[in-house]
mmCIF file of C-alpha atoms in Angstrom:
data_model
loop_
_atom_site.group_PDB
_atom_site.id
_atom_site.type_symbol
_atom_site.label_atom_id
_atom_site.label_comp_id
_atom_site.label_asym_id
_atom_site.label_seq_id
_atom_site.Cartn_x
_atom_site.Cartn_y
_atom_site.Cartn_z
ATOM 1 C CA MET A 28 -5.921 -38.440 37.693
ATOM 2 C CA PHE A 29 -6.735 -39.802 34.250
ATOM 3 C CA LYS A 30 -10.184 -38.216 34.453
ATOM 4 C CA SER A 31 -8.685 -34.817 35.348
ATOM 5 C CA LEU A 32 -6.215 -35.045 32.462
ATOM 6 C CA LEU A 33 -9.026 -35.903 30.063
ATOM 7 C CA ILE A 34 -11.078 -32.933 31.233
ATOM 8 C CA CYS A 35 -8.126 -30.542 30.797
ATOM 9 C CA LEU A 36 -7.385 -31.882 27.322
ATOM 10 C CA THR A 37 -11.032 -31.528 26.301
ATOM 11 C CA MET A 38 -11.147 -27.943 27.578
ATOM 12 C CA TYR A 39 -7.961 -27.095 25.653
ATOM 13 C CA MET A 40 -9.267 -28.572 22.401
ATOM 14 C CA PHE A 41 -12.474 -26.561 22.572
ATOM 15 C CA ALA A 42 -10.928 -23.344 23.906
ATOM 16 C CA SER A 43 -7.983 -23.024 21.522
ATOM 17 C CA PRO A 44 -9.963 -22.123 18.366
ATOM 18 C CA LEU A 45 -11.779 -19.417 20.289
ATOM 19 C CA ASN A 46 -8.471 -17.740 21.051
ATOM 20 C CA VAL A 47 -7.511 -17.536 17.396
ATOM 21 C CA VAL A 48 -8.814 -14.289 15.890
ATOM 22 C CA ALA A 49 -8.665 -14.086 12.111
ATOM 23 C CA ALA A 50 -7.339 -10.840 10.699
ATOM 24 C CA GLU A 51 -9.935 -8.559 9.152
ATOM 25 C CA VAL A 52 -8.588 -6.762 6.098
ATOM 26 C CA ILE A 53 -10.533 -3.848 4.602
ATOM 27 C CA ASN A 54 -9.778 -2.512 1.141
ATOM 28 C CA ALA A 55 -10.169 1.281 1.382
ATOM 29 C CA GLY A 56 -8.578 2.093 -1.947
ATOM 30 C CA VAL A 57 -10.320 4.429 -4.410
ATOM 31 C CA GLY A 58 -9.072 4.865 -7.959
ATOM 32 C CA GLY A 59 -7.747 8.302 -8.868
ATOM 33 C CA ASN A 60 -7.425 9.518 -5.281
ATOM 34 C CA ARG A 61 -4.800 12.015 -4.215
ATOM 35 C CA SER A 62 -3.668 12.568 -0.645
ATOM 36 C CA SER A 63 -6.126 15.466 -0.318
ATOM 37 C CA GLN A 64 -9.012 13.141 -1.165
ATOM 38 C CA LEU A 65 -7.816 10.573 1.364
ATOM 39 C CA LEU A 66 -8.009 13.307 3.987
ATOM 40 C CA LYS A 67 -11.621 14.069 3.048
ATOM 41 C CA ARG A 68 -12.735 10.459 3.492
ATOM 42 C CA LEU A 69 -10.417 9.533 6.378
ATOM 43 C CA ASN A 70 -13.101 9.676 9.082
ATOM 44 C CA ARG A 71 -15.670 7.672 7.126
ATOM 45 C CA ASP A 72 -13.443 5.045 5.522
ATOM 46 C CA VAL A 73 -10.799 4.585 8.201
ATOM 47 C CA LEU A 74 -11.273 6.103 11.642
ATOM 48 C CA ALA A 75 -14.926 5.065 11.941
ATOM 49 C CA HIS A 76 -13.836 1.413 11.680
ATOM 50 C CA HIS A 77 -11.339 1.680 14.584
ATOM 51 C CA PRO A 78 -8.505 -0.206 12.855
ATOM 52 C CA SER A 79 -5.547 -1.693 14.688
ATOM 53 C CA VAL A 80 -3.272 -0.768 11.783
ATOM 54 C CA VAL A 81 -3.546 1.288 8.589
ATOM 55 C CA ILE A 82 -1.405 0.496 5.546
ATOM 56 C CA LEU A 83 -1.002 3.796 3.681
ATOM 57 C CA MET A 84 0.151 4.052 0.069
ATOM 58 C CA VAL A 85 -0.560 7.303 -1.765
ATOM 59 C CA GLY A 86 1.320 9.656 -4.076
ATOM 60 C CA THR A 87 0.956 8.297 -7.590
ATOM 61 C CA ASN A 88 -1.980 10.524 -8.506
ATOM 62 C CA ASP A 89 -0.568 13.460 -6.546
ATOM 63 C CA ARG A 90 2.544 13.582 -8.691
ATOM 64 C CA LEU A 91 1.782 11.629 -11.899
ATOM 65 C CA ASN A 92 -1.827 12.434 -12.767
ATOM 66 C CA SER A 93 -1.573 15.477 -15.031
ATOM 67 C CA GLY A 94 -5.245 16.208 -14.424
ATOM 68 C CA GLY A 95 -4.189 18.135 -11.338
ATOM 69 C CA PHE A 96 -0.698 17.821 -9.882
ATOM 70 C CA ILE A 97 -0.186 18.451 -6.174
ATOM 71 C CA THR A 98 3.111 20.113 -5.253
ATOM 72 C CA ALA A 99 5.656 18.023 -3.388
ATOM 73 C CA GLU A 100 5.339 20.272 -0.346
ATOM 74 C CA ASN A 101 1.539 19.969 -0.215
ATOM 75 C CA TYR A 102 1.901 16.222 -0.622
ATOM 76 C CA ARG A 103 4.242 16.115 2.373
ATOM 77 C CA LYS A 104 1.833 18.183 4.496
ATOM 78 C CA ASN A 105 -1.124 15.971 3.559
ATOM 79 C CA VAL A 106 0.727 12.755 4.412
ATOM 80 C CA ILE A 107 1.825 14.129 7.781
ATOM 81 C CA THR A 108 -1.745 15.205 8.558
ATOM 82 C CA LEU A 109 -3.027 11.748 7.601
ATOM 83 C CA LEU A 110 -0.475 10.079 9.864
ATOM 84 C CA ASP A 111 -1.191 12.381 12.794
ATOM 85 C CA LYS A 112 -4.938 11.792 12.597
ATOM 86 C CA ILE A 113 -4.625 8.036 12.187
ATOM 87 C CA GLN A 114 -2.277 7.752 15.153
ATOM 88 C CA ALA A 115 -4.486 10.033 17.239
ATOM 89 C CA GLY A 116 -7.291 7.546 16.550
ATOM 90 C CA GLY A 117 -5.223 4.805 18.181
ATOM 91 C CA ALA A 118 -4.041 2.864 15.130
ATOM 92 C CA LYS A 119 -0.538 1.959 14.039
ATOM 93 C CA VAL A 120 0.556 3.015 10.550
ATOM 94 C CA VAL A 121 2.747 1.363 7.936
ATOM 95 C CA LEU A 122 3.863 3.475 4.963
ATOM 96 C CA ILE A 123 4.485 2.121 1.462
ATOM 97 C CA THR A 124 6.476 3.958 -1.190
ATOM 98 C CA PRO A 125 4.475 3.866 -4.464
ATOM 99 C CA PRO A 126 6.143 2.124 -7.409
ATOM 100 C CA PRO A 127 8.003 3.837 -10.238
ATOM 101 C CA CYS A 128 6.304 3.955 -13.617
ATOM 102 C CA ILE A 129 7.053 3.298 -17.281
ATOM 103 C CA PRO A 130 6.995 6.824 -18.791
ATOM 104 C CA GLU A 131 6.620 5.676 -22.398
ATOM 105 C CA LEU A 132 3.361 3.948 -21.505
ATOM 106 C CA LEU A 133 2.178 6.702 -19.165
ATOM 107 C CA PHE A 134 2.455 9.129 -22.073
ATOM 108 C CA ASN A 135 -0.228 7.189 -23.931
ATOM 109 C CA ARG A 136 -2.703 8.770 -21.497
ATOM 110 C CA HIS A 137 -0.963 11.971 -20.424
ATOM 111 C CA ASP A 138 0.652 14.793 -22.403
ATOM 112 C CA PRO A 139 4.474 14.467 -22.124
ATOM 113 C CA GLN A 140 4.794 18.269 -22.096
ATOM 114 C CA LYS A 141 3.112 18.328 -18.680
ATOM 115 C CA TYR A 142 6.261 16.676 -17.291
ATOM 116 C CA ALA A 143 8.770 19.010 -18.938
ATOM 117 C CA ASP A 144 9.932 20.399 -15.580
ATOM 118 C CA GLN A 145 10.353 17.009 -13.927
ATOM 119 C CA SER A 146 10.173 13.531 -15.446
ATOM 120 C CA PRO A 147 7.582 11.015 -14.170
ATOM 121 C CA ASN A 148 10.139 8.874 -12.373
ATOM 122 C CA GLU A 149 11.896 11.882 -10.893
ATOM 123 C CA ARG A 150 8.513 12.787 -9.440
ATOM 124 C CA MET A 151 8.033 9.294 -7.991
ATOM 125 C CA GLN A 152 11.565 9.277 -6.611
ATOM 126 C CA GLU A 153 10.736 12.552 -4.878
ATOM 127 C CA VAL A 154 7.620 10.945 -3.372
ATOM 128 C CA ARG A 155 9.815 8.084 -2.121
ATOM 129 C CA THR A 156 12.304 10.512 -0.565
ATOM 130 C CA ILE A 157 9.533 12.403 1.234
ATOM 131 C CA LEU A 158 8.091 9.203 2.665
ATOM 132 C CA LEU A 159 11.520 7.980 3.798
ATOM 133 C CA GLU A 160 12.103 11.285 5.569
ATOM 134 C CA ILE A 161 8.706 11.191 7.274
ATOM 135 C CA SER A 162 9.248 7.563 8.283
ATOM 136 C CA ASN A 163 12.575 8.416 9.902
ATOM 137 C CA GLN A 164 11.314 11.546 11.605
ATOM 138 C CA LYS A 165 8.181 9.938 13.032
ATOM 139 C CA GLU A 166 9.639 6.438 13.505
ATOM 140 C CA ILE A 167 6.918 4.853 11.373
ATOM 141 C CA PRO A 168 7.521 1.460 9.714
ATOM 142 C CA LEU A 169 7.972 1.736 5.954
ATOM 143 C CA ILE A 170 7.997 -0.735 3.076
ATOM 144 C CA ASP A 171 10.176 0.590 0.267
ATOM 145 C CA PHE A 172 8.190 -1.039 -2.531
ATOM 146 C CA HIS A 173 9.507 1.509 -5.033
ATOM 147 C CA GLN A 174 13.135 0.554 -4.452
ATOM 148 C CA HIS A 175 12.341 -3.160 -4.238
ATOM 149 C CA LEU A 176 10.990 -3.132 -7.788
ATOM 150 C CA ILE A 177 14.013 -1.242 -9.097
ATOM 151 C CA GLN A 178 16.534 -3.463 -7.319
ATOM 152 C CA HIS A 179 14.898 -6.621 -8.633
ATOM 153 C CA LYS A 180 14.518 -5.126 -12.136
ATOM 154 C CA ILE A 181 10.783 -5.767 -12.311
ATOM 155 C CA ALA A 182 9.540 -2.267 -13.174
ATOM 156 C CA ASP A 183 10.232 -2.143 -16.891
ATOM 157 C CA GLN A 184 8.628 -3.211 -20.174
ATOM 158 C CA GLN A 185 9.745 -6.840 -19.911
ATOM 159 C CA LYS A 186 7.343 -9.743 -19.417
ATOM 160 C CA THR A 187 8.763 -10.294 -15.921
ATOM 161 C CA SER A 188 7.808 -6.751 -14.845
ATOM 162 C CA VAL A 189 5.078 -6.346 -12.215
ATOM 163 C CA LEU A 190 3.940 -3.109 -13.859
ATOM 164 C CA ARG A 191 1.302 -3.801 -16.499
ATOM 165 C CA ASN A 192 2.741 -3.504 -19.971
ATOM 166 C CA ILE A 193 2.263 -4.930 -23.457
ATOM 167 C CA ALA A 194 4.577 -7.904 -22.858
ATOM 168 C CA ASN A 195 2.892 -9.170 -19.695
ATOM 169 C CA SER A 196 -0.727 -8.131 -20.166
ATOM 170 C CA GLY A 197 -1.171 -6.646 -23.625
ATOM 171 C CA ILE A 198 -1.987 -3.288 -22.004
ATOM 172 C CA LYS A 199 -0.234 0.060 -22.468
ATOM 173 C CA ASP A 200 -0.388 0.936 -18.777
ATOM 174 C CA GLY A 201 2.968 1.353 -17.050
ATOM 175 C CA VAL A 202 1.531 2.412 -13.685
ATOM 176 C CA HIS A 203 -0.716 -0.282 -12.228
ATOM 177 C CA LEU A 204 0.297 -3.703 -10.984
ATOM 178 C CA THR A 205 -0.080 -7.164 -12.448
ATOM 179 C CA PRO A 206 -1.570 -9.944 -10.266
ATOM 180 C CA GLU A 207 2.018 -10.980 -9.488
ATOM 181 C CA GLY A 208 2.715 -7.409 -8.389
ATOM 182 C CA TYR A 209 -0.226 -7.430 -5.988
ATOM 183 C CA GLN A 210 0.880 -10.790 -4.605
ATOM 184 C CA LEU A 211 4.412 -9.489 -4.067
ATOM 185 C CA LEU A 212 3.145 -6.373 -2.297
ATOM 186 C CA ALA A 213 0.909 -8.463 -0.028
ATOM 187 C CA LYS A 214 3.871 -10.653 0.955
ATOM 188 C CA LEU A 215 6.007 -7.610 1.760
ATOM 189 C CA VAL A 216 3.225 -6.098 3.876
ATOM 190 C CA ALA A 217 2.593 -9.362 5.738
ATOM 191 C CA LYS A 218 6.313 -9.705 6.454
ATOM 192 C CA LYS A 219 6.534 -6.147 7.788
ATOM 193 C CA LEU A 220 3.500 -6.618 10.039
ATOM 194 C CA THR A 221 5.044 -9.786 11.450
ATOM 195 C CA THR A 222 8.509 -8.275 11.880
ATOM 196 C CA GLU A 223 7.108 -5.211 13.651
ATOM 197 C CA LYS A 224 4.770 -7.403 15.753
ATOM 198 C CA ILE A 225 1.796 -5.228 14.834
ATOM 199 C CA ASP A 226 -1.737 -6.172 15.868
ATOM 200 C CA VAL A 227 -3.574 -7.327 12.724
ATOM 201 C CA THR A 228 -7.027 -7.678 14.280
ATOM 202 C CA LYS A 229 -8.341 -5.055 11.859
ATOM 203 C CA VAL A 230 -6.182 -3.939 8.943
ATOM 204 C CA ILE A 231 -7.248 -1.106 6.643
ATOM 205 C CA CYS A 232 -5.415 -0.720 3.341
ATOM 206 C CA PHE A 233 -5.822 2.956 2.474
ATOM 207 C CA GLY A 234 -4.923 4.508 -0.858
ATOM 208 C CA ASP A 235 -5.732 4.901 -4.542
ATOM 209 C CA SER A 236 -6.181 2.432 -7.424
ATOM 210 C CA LEU A 237 -2.926 0.658 -6.568
ATOM 211 C CA THR A 238 -4.683 -0.387 -3.368
ATOM 212 C CA GLN A 239 -8.162 -0.795 -4.796
ATOM 213 C CA GLY A 240 -7.119 -3.030 -7.693
ATOM 214 C CA SER A 241 -9.995 -4.963 -9.249
ATOM 215 C CA THR A 242 -12.746 -6.981 -7.598
ATOM 216 C CA LYS A 243 -10.759 -10.212 -7.822
ATOM 217 C CA VAL A 244 -7.171 -8.975 -7.982
ATOM 218 C CA ASN A 245 -5.891 -6.577 -5.320
ATOM 219 C CA TYR A 246 -3.217 -6.641 -2.646
ATOM 220 C CA PRO A 247 -5.631 -6.412 0.346
ATOM 221 C CA ALA A 248 -7.282 -9.663 -0.794
ATOM 222 C CA TYR A 249 -3.913 -11.385 -1.088
ATOM 223 C CA LEU A 250 -2.889 -9.918 2.271
ATOM 224 C CA LYS A 251 -5.910 -11.474 3.948
ATOM 225 C CA GLU A 252 -4.730 -14.861 2.661
ATOM 226 C CA GLN A 253 -1.224 -14.169 3.982
ATOM 227 C CA LEU A 254 -2.507 -13.311 7.453
ATOM 228 C CA LYS A 255 -4.613 -16.441 7.942
#
């Protein structure tokens, strides 16, 4: 009996690690991308990898980058097409509402007159509304990152803000995230994946520069640590 117990224990000790599959997290963010550009590279950067789940955050360049605004309606159509194609490929999707911005800092790089019809944060609020509507209609999990930052008062020009500004990074940015912002986003994504009981065998984070980040600082890298 003792010998049988020893054999079973030995088998368990050696078999258990084999049953633990570490999450693979792929950073598929590209700086400057709009939803139309995500559609063009969807097959190559996402579907070809056969992900179990795709974390989609896009809209900042669609509605804030004055180099070529996309209308709200075209943005909605592009997001729906992205979702339909990703789901048809067999993957789950989690949507993220892009953060608000700091207009005063945004205007250091973009002509304020380009936003005369609609302020930068009105544009981002509209993006949030569209994503909330799509999430409800298609029953797709959503992380309301935009509202989280506003509620916790961490999207301003203070040092505690997670949007890069002069006080926290010495940079007149107002759009991109600090390392603390990327860490926060990774925690929110990890929590949502756990709550929704989503398979994290292969996670693709798909989006623009807010997803891409830098080589060392980006939310997909922090997410990989969270999912260990």
